[in-house]
Coordinates of C-alpha atoms (C1' of nucleotides) in Angstrom, one line a residue:
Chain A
X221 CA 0.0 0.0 0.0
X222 CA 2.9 2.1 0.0
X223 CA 3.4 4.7 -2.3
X224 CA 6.4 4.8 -4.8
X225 CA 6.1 7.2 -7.7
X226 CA 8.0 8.1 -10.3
X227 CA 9.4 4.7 -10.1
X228 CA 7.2 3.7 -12.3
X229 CA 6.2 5.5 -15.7
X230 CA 3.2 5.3 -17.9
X231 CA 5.5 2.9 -20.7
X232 CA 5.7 0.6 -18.1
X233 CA 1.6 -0.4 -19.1
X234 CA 1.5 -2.2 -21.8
X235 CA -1.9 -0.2 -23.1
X236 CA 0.1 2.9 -23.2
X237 CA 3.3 1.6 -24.2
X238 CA 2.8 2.8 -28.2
X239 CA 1.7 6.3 -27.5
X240 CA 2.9 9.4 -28.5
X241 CA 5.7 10.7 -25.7
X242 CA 3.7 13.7 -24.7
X243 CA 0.8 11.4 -24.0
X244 CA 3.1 9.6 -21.9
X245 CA 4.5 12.4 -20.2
X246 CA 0.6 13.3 -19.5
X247 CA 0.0 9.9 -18.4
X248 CA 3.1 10.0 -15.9
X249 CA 1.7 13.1 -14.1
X250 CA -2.2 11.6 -14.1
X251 CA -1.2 7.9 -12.8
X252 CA -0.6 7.0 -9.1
X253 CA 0.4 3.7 -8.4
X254 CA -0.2 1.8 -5.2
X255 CA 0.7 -1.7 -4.4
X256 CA -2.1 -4.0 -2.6
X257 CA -1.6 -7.0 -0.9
X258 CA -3.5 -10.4 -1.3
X259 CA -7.0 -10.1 0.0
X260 CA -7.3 -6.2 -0.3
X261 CA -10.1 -4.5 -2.3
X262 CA -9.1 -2.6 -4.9
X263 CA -13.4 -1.8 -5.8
X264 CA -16.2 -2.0 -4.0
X265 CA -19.2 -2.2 -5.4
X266 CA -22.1 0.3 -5.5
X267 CA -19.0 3.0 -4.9
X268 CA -19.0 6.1 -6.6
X269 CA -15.8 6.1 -7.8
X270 CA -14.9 6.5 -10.9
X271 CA -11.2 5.9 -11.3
X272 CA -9.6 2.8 -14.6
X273 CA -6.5 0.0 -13.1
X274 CA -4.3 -0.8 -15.0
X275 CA -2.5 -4.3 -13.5
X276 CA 0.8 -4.4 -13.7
X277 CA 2.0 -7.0 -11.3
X278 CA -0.2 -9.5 -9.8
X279 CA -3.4 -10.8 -10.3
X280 CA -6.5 -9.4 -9.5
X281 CA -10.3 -11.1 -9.1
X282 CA -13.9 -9.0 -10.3
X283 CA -16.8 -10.4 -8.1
X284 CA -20.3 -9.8 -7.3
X285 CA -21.5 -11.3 -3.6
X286 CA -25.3 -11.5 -3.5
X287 CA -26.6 -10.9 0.4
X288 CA -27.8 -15.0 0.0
X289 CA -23.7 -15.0 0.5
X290 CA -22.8 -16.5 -2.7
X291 CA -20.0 -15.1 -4.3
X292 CA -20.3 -15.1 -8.3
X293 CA -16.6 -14.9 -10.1
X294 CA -16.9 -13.2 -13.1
X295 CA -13.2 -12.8 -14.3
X296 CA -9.4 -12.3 -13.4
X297 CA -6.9 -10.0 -14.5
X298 CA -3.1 -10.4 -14.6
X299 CA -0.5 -8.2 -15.5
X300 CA -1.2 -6.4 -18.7
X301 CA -4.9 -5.9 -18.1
X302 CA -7.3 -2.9 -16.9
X303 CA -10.8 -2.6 -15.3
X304 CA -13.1 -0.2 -14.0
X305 CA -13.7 1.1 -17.2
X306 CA -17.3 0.8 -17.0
X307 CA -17.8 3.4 -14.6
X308 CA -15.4 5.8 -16.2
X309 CA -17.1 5.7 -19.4
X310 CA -20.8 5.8 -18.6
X311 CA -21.1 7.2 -15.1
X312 CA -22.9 4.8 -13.6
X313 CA -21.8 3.2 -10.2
X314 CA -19.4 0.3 -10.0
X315 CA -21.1 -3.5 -11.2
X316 CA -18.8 -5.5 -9.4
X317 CA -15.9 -5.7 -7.1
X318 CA -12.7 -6.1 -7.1
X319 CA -10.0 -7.4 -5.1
X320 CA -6.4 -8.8 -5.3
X321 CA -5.8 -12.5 -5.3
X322 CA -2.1 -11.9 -5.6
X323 CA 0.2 -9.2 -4.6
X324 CA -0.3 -6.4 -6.9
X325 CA 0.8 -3.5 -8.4
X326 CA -1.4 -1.2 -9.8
X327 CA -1.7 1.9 -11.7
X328 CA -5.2 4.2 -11.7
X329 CA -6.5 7.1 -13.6
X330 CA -9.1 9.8 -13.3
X331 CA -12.3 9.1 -15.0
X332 CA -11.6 12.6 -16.9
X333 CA -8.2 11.7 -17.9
X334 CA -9.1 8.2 -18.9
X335 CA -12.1 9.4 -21.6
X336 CA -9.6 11.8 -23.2
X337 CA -6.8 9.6 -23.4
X338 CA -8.8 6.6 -24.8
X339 CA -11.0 8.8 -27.5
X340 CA -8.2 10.6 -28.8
X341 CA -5.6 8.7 -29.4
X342 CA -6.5 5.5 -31.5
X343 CA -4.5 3.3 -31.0
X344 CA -5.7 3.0 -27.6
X345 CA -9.4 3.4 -28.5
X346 CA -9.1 0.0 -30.5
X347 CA -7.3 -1.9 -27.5
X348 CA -9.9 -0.3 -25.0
X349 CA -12.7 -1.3 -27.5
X350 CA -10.9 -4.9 -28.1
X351 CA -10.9 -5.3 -24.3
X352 CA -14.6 -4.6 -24.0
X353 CA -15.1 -6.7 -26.7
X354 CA -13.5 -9.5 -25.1
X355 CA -15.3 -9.3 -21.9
X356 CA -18.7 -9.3 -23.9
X357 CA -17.5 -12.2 -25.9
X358 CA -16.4 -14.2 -22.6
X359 CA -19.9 -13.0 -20.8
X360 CA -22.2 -14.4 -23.9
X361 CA -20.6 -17.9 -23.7
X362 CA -21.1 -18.0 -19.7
X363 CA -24.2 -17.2 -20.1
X364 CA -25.0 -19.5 -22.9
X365 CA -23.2 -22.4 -20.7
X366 CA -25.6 -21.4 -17.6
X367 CA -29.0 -21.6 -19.7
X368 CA -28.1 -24.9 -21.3
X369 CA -25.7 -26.8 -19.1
X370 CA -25.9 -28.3 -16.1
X371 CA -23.8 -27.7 -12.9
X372 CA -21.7 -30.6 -13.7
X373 CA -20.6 -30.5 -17.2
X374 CA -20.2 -26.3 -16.7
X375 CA -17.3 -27.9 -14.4
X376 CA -16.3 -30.0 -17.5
X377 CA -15.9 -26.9 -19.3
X378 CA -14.2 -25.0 -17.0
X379 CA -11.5 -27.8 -16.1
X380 CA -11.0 -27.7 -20.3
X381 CA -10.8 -23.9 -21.1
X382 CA -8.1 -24.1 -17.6
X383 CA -6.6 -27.1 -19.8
X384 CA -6.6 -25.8 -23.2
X385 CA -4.2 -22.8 -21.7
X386 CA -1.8 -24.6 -19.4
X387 CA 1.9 -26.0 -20.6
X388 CA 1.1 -29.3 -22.5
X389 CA 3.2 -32.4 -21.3
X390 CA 5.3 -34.5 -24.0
X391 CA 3.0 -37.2 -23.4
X392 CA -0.4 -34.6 -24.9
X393 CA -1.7 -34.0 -20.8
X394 CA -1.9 -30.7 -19.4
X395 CA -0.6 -29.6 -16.3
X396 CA -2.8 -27.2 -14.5
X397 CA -0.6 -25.4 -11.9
X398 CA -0.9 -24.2 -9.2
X399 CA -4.0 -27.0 -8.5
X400 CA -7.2 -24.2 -8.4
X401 CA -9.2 -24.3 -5.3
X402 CA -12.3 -26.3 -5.6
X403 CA -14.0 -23.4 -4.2
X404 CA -13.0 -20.8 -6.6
X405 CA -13.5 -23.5 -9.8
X406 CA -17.2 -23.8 -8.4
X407 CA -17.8 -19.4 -8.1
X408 CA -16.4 -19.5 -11.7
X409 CA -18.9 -21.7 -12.7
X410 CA -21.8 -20.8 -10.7
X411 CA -22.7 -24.1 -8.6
X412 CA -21.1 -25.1 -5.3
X413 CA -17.6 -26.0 -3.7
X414 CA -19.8 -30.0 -3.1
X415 CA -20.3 -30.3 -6.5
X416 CA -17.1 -29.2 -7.8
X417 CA -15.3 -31.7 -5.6
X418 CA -17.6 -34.4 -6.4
X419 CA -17.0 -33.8 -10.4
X420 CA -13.2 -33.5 -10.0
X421 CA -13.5 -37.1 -8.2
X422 CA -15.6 -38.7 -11.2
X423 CA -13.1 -37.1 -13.7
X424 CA -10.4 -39.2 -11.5
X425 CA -11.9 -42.4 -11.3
X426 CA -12.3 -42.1 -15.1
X427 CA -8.3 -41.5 -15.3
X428 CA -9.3 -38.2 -17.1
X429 CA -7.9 -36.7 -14.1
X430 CA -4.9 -37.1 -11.9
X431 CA -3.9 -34.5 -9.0
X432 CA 0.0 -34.3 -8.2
X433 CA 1.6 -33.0 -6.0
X434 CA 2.1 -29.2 -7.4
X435 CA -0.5 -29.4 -10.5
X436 CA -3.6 -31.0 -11.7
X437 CA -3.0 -33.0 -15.1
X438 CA -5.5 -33.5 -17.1
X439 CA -4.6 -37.1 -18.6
X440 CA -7.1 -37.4 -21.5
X441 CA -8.2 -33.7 -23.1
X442 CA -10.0 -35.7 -26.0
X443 CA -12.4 -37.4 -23.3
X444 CA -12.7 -34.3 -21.1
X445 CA -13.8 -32.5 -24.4
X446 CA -16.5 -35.3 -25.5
X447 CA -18.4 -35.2 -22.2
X448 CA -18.6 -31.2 -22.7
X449 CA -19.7 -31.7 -26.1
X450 CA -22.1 -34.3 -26.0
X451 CA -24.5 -32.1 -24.0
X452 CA -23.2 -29.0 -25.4
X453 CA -23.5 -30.6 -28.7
X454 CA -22.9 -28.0 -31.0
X455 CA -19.7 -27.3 -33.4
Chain B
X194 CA -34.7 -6.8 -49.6
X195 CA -34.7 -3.8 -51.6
X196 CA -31.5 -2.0 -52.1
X197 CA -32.1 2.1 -51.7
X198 CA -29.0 4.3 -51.9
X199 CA -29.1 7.5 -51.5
X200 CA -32.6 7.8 -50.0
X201 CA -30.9 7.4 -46.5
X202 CA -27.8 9.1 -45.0
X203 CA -25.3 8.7 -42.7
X204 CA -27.2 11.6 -40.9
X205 CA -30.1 9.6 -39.9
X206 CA -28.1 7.4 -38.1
X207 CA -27.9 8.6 -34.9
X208 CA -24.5 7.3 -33.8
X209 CA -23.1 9.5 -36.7
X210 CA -24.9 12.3 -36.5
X211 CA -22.4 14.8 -34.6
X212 CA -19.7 13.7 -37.1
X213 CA -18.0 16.1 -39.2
X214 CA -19.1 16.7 -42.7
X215 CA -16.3 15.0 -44.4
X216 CA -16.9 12.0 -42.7
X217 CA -20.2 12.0 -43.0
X218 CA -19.5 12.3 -46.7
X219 CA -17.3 8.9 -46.4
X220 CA -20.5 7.0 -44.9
X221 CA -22.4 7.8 -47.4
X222 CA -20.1 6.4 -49.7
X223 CA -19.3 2.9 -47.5
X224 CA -22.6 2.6 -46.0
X225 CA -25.0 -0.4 -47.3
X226 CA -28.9 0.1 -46.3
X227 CA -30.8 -2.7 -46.3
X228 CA -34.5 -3.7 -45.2
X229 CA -35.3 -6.7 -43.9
X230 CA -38.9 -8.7 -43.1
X231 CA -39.2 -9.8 -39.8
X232 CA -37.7 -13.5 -39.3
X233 CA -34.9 -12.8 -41.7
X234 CA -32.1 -13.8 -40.8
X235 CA -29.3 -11.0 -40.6
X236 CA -26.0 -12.5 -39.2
X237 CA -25.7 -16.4 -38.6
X238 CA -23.5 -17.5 -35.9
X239 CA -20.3 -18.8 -37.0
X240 CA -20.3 -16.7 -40.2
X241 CA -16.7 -15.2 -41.6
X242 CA -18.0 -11.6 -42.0
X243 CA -17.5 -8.8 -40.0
X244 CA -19.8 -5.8 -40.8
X245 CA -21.0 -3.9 -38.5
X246 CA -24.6 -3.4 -38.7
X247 CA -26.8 0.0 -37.6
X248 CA -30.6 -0.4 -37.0
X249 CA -32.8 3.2 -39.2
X250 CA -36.1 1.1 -38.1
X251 CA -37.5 -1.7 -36.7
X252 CA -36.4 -4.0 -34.1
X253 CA -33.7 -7.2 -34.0
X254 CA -33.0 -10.0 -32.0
X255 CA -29.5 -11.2 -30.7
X256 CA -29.9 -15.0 -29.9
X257 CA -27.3 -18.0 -29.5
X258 CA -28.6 -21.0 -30.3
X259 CA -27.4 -24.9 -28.5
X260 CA -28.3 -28.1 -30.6
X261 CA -30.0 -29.6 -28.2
X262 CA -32.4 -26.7 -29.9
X263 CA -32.8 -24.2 -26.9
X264 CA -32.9 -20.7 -27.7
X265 CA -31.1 -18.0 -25.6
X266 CA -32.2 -14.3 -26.3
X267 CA -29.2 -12.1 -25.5
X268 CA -30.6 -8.7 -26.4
X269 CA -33.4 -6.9 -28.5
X270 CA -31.9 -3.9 -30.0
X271 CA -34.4 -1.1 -31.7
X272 CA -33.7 2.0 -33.9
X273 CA -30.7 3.7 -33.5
X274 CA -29.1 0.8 -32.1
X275 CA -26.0 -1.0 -33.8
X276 CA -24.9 -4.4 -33.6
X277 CA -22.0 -7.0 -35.1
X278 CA -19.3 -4.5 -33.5
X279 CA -17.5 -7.9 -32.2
X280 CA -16.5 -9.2 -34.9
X281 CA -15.4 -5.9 -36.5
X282 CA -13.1 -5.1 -33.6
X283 CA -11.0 -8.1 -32.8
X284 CA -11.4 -10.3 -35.9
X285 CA -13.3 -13.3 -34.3
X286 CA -16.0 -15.3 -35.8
X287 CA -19.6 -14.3 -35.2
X288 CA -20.3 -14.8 -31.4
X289 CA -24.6 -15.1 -32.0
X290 CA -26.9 -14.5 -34.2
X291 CA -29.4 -11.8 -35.3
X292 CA -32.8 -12.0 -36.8
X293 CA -35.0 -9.2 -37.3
X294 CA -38.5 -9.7 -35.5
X295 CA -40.1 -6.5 -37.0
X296 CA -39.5 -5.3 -40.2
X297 CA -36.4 -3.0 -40.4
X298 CA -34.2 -0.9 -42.5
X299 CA -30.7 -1.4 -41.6
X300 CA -27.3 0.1 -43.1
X301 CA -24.1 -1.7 -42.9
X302 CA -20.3 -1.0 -42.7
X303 CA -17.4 -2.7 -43.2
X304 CA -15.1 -3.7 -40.5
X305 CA -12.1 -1.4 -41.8
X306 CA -14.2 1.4 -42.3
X307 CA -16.2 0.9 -39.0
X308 CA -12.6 0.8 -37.3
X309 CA -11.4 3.8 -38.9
X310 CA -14.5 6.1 -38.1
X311 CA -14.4 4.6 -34.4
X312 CA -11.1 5.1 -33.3
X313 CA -10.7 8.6 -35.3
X314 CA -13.4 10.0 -34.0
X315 CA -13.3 10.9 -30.5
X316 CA -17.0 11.6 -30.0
X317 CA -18.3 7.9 -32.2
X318 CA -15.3 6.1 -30.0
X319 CA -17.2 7.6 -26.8
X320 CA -20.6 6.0 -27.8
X321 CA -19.2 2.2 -29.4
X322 CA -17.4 2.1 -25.8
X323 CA -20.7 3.4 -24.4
X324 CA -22.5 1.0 -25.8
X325 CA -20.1 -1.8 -25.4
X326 CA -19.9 -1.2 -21.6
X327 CA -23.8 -0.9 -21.4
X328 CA -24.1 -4.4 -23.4
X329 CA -21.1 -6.0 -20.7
X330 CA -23.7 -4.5 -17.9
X331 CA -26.3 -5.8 -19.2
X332 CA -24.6 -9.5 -19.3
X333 CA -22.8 -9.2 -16.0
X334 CA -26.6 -9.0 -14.1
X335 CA -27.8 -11.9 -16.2
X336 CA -25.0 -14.2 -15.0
X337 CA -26.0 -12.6 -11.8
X338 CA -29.2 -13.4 -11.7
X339 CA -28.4 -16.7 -13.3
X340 CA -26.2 -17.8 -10.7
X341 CA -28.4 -16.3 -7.5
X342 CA -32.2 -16.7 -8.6
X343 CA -34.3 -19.5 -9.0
X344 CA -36.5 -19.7 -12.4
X345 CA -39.4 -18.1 -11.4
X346 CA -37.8 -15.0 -9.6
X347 CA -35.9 -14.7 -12.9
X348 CA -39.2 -14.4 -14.1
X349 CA -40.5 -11.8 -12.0
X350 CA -37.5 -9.9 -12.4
X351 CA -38.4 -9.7 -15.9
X352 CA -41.4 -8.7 -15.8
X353 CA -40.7 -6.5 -13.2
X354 CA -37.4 -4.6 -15.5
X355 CA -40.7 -4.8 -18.4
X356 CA -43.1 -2.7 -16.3
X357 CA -40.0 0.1 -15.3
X358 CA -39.4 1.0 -18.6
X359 CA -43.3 0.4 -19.5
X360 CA -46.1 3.4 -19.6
X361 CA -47.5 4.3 -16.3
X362 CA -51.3 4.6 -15.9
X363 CA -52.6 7.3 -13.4
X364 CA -53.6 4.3 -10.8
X365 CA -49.7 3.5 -10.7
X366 CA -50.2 1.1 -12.6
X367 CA -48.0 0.0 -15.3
X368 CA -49.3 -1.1 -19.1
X369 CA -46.7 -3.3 -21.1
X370 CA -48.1 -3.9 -24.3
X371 CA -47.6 -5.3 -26.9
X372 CA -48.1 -8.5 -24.8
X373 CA -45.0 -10.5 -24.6
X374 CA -45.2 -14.1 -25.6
X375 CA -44.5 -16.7 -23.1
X376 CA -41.9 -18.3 -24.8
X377 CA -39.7 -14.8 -25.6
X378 CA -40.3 -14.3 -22.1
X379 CA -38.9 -17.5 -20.7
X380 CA -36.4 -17.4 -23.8
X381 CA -34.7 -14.4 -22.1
X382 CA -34.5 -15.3 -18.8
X383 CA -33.6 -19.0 -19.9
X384 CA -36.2 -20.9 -18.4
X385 CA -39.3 -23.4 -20.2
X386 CA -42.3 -21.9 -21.8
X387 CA -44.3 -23.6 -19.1
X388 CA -42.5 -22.1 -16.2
X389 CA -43.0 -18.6 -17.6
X390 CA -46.7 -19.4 -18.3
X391 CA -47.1 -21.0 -14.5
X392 CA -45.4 -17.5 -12.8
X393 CA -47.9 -15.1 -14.8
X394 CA -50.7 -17.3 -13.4
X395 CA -49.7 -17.3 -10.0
X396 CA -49.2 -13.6 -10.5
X397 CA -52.4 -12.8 -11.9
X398 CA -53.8 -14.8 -8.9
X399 CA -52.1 -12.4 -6.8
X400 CA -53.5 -9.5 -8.2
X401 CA -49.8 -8.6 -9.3
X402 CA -50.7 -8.5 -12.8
X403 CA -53.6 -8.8 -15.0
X404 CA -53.7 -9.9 -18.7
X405 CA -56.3 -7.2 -21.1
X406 CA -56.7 -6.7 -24.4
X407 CA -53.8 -5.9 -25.7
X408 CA -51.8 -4.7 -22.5
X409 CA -50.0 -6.8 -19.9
X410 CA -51.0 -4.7 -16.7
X411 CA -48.4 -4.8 -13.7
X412 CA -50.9 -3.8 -10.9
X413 CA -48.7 -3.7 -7.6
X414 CA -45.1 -3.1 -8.6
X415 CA -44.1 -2.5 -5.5
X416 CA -45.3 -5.9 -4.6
X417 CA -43.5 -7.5 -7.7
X418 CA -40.1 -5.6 -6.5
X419 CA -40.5 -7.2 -3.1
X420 CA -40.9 -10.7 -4.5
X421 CA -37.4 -10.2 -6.8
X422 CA -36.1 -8.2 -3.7
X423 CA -36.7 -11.1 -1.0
X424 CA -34.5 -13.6 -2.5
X425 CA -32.1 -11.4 -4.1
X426 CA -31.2 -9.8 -1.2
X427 CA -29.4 -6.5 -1.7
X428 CA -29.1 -3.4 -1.8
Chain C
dT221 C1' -68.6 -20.8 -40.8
dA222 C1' -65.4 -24.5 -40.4
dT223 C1' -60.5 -25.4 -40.1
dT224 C1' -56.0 -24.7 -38.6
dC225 C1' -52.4 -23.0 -35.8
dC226 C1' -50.2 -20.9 -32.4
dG227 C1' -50.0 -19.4 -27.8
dA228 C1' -51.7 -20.2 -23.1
dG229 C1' -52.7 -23.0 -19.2
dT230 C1' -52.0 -27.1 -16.2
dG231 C1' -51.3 -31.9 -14.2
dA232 C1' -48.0 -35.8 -13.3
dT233 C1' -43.3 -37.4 -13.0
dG234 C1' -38.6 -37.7 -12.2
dC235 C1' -34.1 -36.2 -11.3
dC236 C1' -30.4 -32.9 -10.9
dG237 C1' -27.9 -30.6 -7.7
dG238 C1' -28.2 -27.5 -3.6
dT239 C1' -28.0 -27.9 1.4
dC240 C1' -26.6 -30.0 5.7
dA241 C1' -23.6 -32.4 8.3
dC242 C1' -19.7 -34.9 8.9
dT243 C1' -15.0 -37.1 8.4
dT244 C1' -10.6 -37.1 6.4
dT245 C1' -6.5 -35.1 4.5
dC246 C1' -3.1 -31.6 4.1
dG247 C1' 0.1 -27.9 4.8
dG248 C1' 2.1 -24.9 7.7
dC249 C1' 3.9 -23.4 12.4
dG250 C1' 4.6 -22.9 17.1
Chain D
dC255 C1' 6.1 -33.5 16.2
dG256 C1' 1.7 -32.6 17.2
dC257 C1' -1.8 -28.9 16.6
dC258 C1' -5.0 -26.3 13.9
dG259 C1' -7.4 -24.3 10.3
dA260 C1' -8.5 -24.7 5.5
dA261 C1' -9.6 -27.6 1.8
dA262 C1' -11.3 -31.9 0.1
dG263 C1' -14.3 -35.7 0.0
dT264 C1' -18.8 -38.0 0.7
dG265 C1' -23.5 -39.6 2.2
dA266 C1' -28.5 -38.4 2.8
dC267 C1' -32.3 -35.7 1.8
dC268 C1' -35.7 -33.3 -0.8
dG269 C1' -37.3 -29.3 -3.4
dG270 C1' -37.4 -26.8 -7.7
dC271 C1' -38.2 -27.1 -12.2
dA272 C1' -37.5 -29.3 -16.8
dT273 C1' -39.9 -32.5 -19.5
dC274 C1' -43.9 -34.8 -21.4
dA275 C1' -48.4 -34.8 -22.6
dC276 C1' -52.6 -32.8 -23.1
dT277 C1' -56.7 -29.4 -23.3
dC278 C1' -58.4 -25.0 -24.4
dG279 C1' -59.1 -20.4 -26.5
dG280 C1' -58.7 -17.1 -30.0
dA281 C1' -57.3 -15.2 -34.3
dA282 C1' -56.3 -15.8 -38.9
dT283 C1' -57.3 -18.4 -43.3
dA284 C1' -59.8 -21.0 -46.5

DNA sequence: TATTCCGAGTGATGCCGGTCACTTTCGGCG
DNA sequence: CGCCGAAAGTGACCGGCATCACTCGGAATA
């Protein structure tokens, strides 16, 4: 939470990285950077600020807690990444909140500074709009796996896509590491910690599965993918 | 189906309005107006293109479609309302499809040209990120409400969100017309047909709502809030 | 006016998965 | 090395709601 400025400088953020230097020098005057530790909230929701993060170390979590306690994850953001743009651009109050799963070092900008900096200068209305675009993209196909797959294969899915990006083995498995919390998998996916455990024991006994020490490995992709698809069914 | 160029200008598209002359000039050139009858089919899920679309008149659906033959509405969007900016802005396949369900008259623009005019102008990269931050808000309550409410308070959410933006009678009442069909209603809050039908029952039974002519009447809003509000919780 | 369809309304059935309530395992740490 | 809290694993229960299978009304079409 300490302060360190001018340690830092705007072309450290990879958003702002291709801008023109007096942007930049702009930018280094606007940001302040703070460091939060794991389990500190960098938004809360239903606040009326207005400020963008920009991650540049660590890895931060957006969620929405309904007052029934349940704690819906709707996306994490690593080093590279921004949020809070919502607000900035259309006034409205914060959707969700955010916090830091990880260490992190952030960067944040005024509202204000934020709209003129992203309309005027196109390189970084594209990435801006890109970014939005991927978070609309991500949003349709969680909603689409809600409406037409049950609790069980949306943990399928999930265990893939986590697949699908971790370092392949020689042997075609995938080692997911560091081993994801059964609790977290199940907010990602909308169903409960129970279910998620009792799924990732199924996937085991089916040697789809094997946890090791450090990493989950997912033995058998190909199988893992038919039991998403065979509900799923499309494409 | 009709082609008709040069009866309709950039100018009565709303998103370009404010735009200066020159580039107004350059719509007229690039755009393509189209009408379509209601059912058509205007982008198919899947498809390579990437135009981006701009609704003059009339009103389309955005829907996702799963094999097993479900239908998931993701957003109606009426005139002055633009659609297909995905694809134009990061390249990617079609994420849904859109069918007109009135009649409309619709002018499209290629993806270079759409990125060109966005990112150049300050004021039209202002209202795509509006619009693209409204659509992410939009998604991020649905998984909410997804994830935390039980089919038939999705329901009378819905109906509920339909009476707020709905014409208020002097009583306090609130008249939705035209009458929504069951199934549009259930499609959009991804439950049966049946179950949508069963909740309006119980709710005329209530005296929550009541089905006229050619009106859906919301009698007792507050009521209907209460019944969302007791197992949603918050705020 | 008869015919056809589409939307609405409803009962019966079955099962998925959320909830509760434990036990077991694991990874630090004093 | 044993303690403790957090995570994982599992069984029992049962309620919500999707599914199936009809009937009914009303509006358009022949």
């Amino acid at each position: 939470m300490l302060l360190m400025k001018s340690k830092y400088l705007a072309a450290d953020v990879p958003m702002f990285a291709g801008l023109p230097p007096a942007v930049q020098a702009f930018l280094d005057r606007a940001l302040v950077w703070r460091r939060f530790r794991a389990g500190d909230e960098i938004i809360d929701r239903q606040s009326e600020t207005r400020d963008v993060f920009f991650v540049a170390e660590g890895k931060v979590r957006v969620v929405i807690y309904s007052v029934s306690g349940r704690e819906v994850t709707l996306d994490d953001i690593g080093p590279g990444g921004h949020f809070g743009e919502l607000a900035a651009l259309d006034g409205e109050p914060r959707s969700a909140s955010v916090m830091a799963v990880e260490p992190a070092l952030i960067s944040s900008l005024g509202d204000e500074a934020f709209r003129k900096v992203a309309t005027e200068n196109p390189a970084m209305a594209l990435s801006v709009m890109r970014r939005l675009a991927t978070v609309v993209r991500t949003s349709s196909n969680r909603i689409l796996d809600l409406s037409t797959l049950g609790a069980n294969n949306r943990v399928h899915a999930e265990v893939l896509r986590l697949a699908r990006v971790a370092v392949k083995r020689p042997d075609g498995s995938a080692a997911i590491s560091p081993i994801p919390v059964h609790s977290d998998l199940a907010s990602r996916v909308s169903t409960t910690r129970e279910t998620a455990a009792r799924v990732m024991g199924d996937l085991s006994r089916q040697d789809i599965l094997k946890r090791e020490k450090s990493a989950l490995v997912v033995l058998d992709i190909a199988k893992l993918a038919t039991l998403v698809e065979d509900v799923r069914g499309d494409f």
